[in-house]
mmCIF file of C-alpha atoms in Angstrom:
data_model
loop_
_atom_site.group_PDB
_atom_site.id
_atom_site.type_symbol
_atom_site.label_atom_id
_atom_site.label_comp_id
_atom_site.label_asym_id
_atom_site.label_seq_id
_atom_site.Cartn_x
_atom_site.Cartn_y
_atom_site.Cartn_z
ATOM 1 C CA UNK G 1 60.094 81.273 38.857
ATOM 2 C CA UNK G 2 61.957 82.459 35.999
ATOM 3 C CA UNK G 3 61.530 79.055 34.131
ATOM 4 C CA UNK G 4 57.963 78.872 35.071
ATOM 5 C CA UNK G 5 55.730 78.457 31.342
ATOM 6 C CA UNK G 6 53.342 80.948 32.889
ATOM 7 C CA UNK G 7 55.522 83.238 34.668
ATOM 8 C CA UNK G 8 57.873 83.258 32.400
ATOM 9 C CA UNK G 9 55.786 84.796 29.293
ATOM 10 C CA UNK G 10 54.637 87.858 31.284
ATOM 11 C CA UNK G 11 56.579 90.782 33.246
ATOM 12 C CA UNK G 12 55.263 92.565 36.339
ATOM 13 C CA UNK G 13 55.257 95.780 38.082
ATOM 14 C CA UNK G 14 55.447 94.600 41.517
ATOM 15 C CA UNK G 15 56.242 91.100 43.180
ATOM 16 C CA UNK G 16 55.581 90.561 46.519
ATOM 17 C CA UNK G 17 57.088 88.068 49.336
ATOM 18 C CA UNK G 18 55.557 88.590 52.526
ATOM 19 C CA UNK G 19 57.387 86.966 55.375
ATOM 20 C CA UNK G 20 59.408 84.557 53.696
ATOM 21 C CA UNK G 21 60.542 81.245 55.370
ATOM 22 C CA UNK G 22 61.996 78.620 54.068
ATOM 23 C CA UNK G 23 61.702 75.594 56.743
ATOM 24 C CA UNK G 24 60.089 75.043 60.054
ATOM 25 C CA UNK G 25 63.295 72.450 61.713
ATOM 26 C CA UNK G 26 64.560 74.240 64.759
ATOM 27 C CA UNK G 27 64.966 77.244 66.635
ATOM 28 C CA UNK G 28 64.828 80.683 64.129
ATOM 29 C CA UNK G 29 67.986 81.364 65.811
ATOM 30 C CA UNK G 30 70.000 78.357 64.872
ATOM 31 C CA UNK G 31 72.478 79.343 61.906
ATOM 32 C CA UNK G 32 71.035 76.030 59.463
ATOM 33 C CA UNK G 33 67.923 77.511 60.103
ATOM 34 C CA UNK G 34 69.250 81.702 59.048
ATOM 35 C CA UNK G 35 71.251 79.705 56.176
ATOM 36 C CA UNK G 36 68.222 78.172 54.369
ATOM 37 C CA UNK G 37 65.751 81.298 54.711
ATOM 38 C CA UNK G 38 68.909 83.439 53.429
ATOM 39 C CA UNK G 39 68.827 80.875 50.894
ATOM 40 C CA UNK G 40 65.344 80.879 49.832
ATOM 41 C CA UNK G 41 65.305 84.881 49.688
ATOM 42 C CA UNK G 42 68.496 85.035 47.847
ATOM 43 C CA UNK G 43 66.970 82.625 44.860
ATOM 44 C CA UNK G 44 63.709 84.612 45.033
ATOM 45 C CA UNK G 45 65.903 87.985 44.106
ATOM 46 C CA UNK G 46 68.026 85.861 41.566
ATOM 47 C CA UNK G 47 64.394 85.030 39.694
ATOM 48 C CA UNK G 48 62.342 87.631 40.675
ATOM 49 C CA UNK G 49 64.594 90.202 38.856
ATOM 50 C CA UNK G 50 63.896 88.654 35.428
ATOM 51 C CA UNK G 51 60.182 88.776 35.669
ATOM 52 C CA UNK G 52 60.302 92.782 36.461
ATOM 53 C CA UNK G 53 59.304 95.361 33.900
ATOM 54 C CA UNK G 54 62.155 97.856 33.766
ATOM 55 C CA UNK G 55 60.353 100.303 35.992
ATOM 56 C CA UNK G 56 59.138 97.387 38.664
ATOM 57 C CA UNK G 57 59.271 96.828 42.189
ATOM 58 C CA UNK G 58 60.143 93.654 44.192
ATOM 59 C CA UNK G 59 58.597 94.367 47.591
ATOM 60 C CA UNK G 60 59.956 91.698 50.474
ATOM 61 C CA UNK G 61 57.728 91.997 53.934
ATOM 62 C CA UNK G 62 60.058 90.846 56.833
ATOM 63 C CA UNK G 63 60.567 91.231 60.745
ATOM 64 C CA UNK G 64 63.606 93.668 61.408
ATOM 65 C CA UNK G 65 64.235 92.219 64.911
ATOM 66 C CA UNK G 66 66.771 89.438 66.279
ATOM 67 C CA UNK G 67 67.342 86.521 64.511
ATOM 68 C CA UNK G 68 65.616 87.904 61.361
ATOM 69 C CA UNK G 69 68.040 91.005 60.606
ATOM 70 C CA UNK G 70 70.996 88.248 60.506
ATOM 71 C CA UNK G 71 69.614 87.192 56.725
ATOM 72 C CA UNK G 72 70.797 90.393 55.823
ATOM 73 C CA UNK G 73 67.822 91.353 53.230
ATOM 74 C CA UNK G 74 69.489 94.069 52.152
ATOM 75 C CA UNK G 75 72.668 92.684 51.221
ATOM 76 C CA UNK G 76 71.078 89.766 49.142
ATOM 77 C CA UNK G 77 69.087 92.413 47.477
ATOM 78 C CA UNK G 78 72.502 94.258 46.433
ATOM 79 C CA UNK G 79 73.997 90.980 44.982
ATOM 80 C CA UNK G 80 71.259 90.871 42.743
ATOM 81 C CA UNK G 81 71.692 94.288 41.492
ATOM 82 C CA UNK G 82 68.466 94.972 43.367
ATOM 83 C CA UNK G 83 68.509 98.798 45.822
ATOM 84 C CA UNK G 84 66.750 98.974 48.541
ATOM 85 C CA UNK G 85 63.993 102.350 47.351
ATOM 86 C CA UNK G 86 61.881 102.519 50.710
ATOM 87 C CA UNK G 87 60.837 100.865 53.998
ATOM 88 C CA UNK G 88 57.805 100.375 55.511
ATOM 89 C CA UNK G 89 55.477 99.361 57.914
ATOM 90 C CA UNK G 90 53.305 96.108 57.010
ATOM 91 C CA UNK G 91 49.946 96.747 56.759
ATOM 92 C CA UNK G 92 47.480 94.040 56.636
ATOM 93 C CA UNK G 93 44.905 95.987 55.661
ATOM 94 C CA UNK G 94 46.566 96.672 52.520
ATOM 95 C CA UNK G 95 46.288 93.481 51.421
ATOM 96 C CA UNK G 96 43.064 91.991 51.775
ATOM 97 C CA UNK G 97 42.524 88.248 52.283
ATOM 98 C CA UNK G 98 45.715 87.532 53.588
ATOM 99 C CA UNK G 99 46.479 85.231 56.245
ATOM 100 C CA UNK G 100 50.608 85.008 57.694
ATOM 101 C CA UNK G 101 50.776 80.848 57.630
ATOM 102 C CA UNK G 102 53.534 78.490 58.928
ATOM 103 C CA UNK G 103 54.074 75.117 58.344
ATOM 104 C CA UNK G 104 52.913 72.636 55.429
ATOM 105 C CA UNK G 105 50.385 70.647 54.404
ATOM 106 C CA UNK G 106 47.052 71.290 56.201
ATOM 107 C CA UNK G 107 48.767 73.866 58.616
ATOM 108 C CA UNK G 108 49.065 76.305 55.668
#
């Protein structure tokens, strides 16, 4: 993100990533599966951060249940000098048009 041409030119008060996921291979409990969303989130933070306005917001949407508090959200955040300000409830509502997809290609 941080090498984008667009992205790169402009900074932002908030980013958002709602629900990330990285692959759809297996079982959301296998550990290669918990690896590569870590993975994903954890190079989302790494760019994200650069693209911030000093006074911005990085807001991350995510399921606080089993498997999905093993990627340890928080703790990527802190390795990217990121602190965790507030949580929340997800509210559609508050963000109108959007759909939760999974998959690729036509799925999505």
């Amino acid at each position: 993100m941080k090498s984008h041409a667009h992205l790169k030119l402009n900074r932002f008060d908030r980013i958002v990533f709602n629900f990330p996921h990285a692959v759809f291979t297996g079982s959301e409990t296998q550990q290669h599966m918990i690896d590569s969303h870590k993975q994903l989130v954890e190079a989302f933070f790494r760019n994200a951060i650069h693209l911030l306005r000093p006074d911005g917001e990085i807001h991350v949407t995510h399921k606080t249940g089993h498997p999905y508090r093993s990627w340890e959200i928080e703790q990527l955040a802190s390795e990217s000098a990121l602190v965790m300000f507030k949580m929340d409830y997800f509210s559609k509502d508050d963000y109108p048009g959007y759909n939760q997809k999974r998959g690729s290609g036509m799925r999505c």
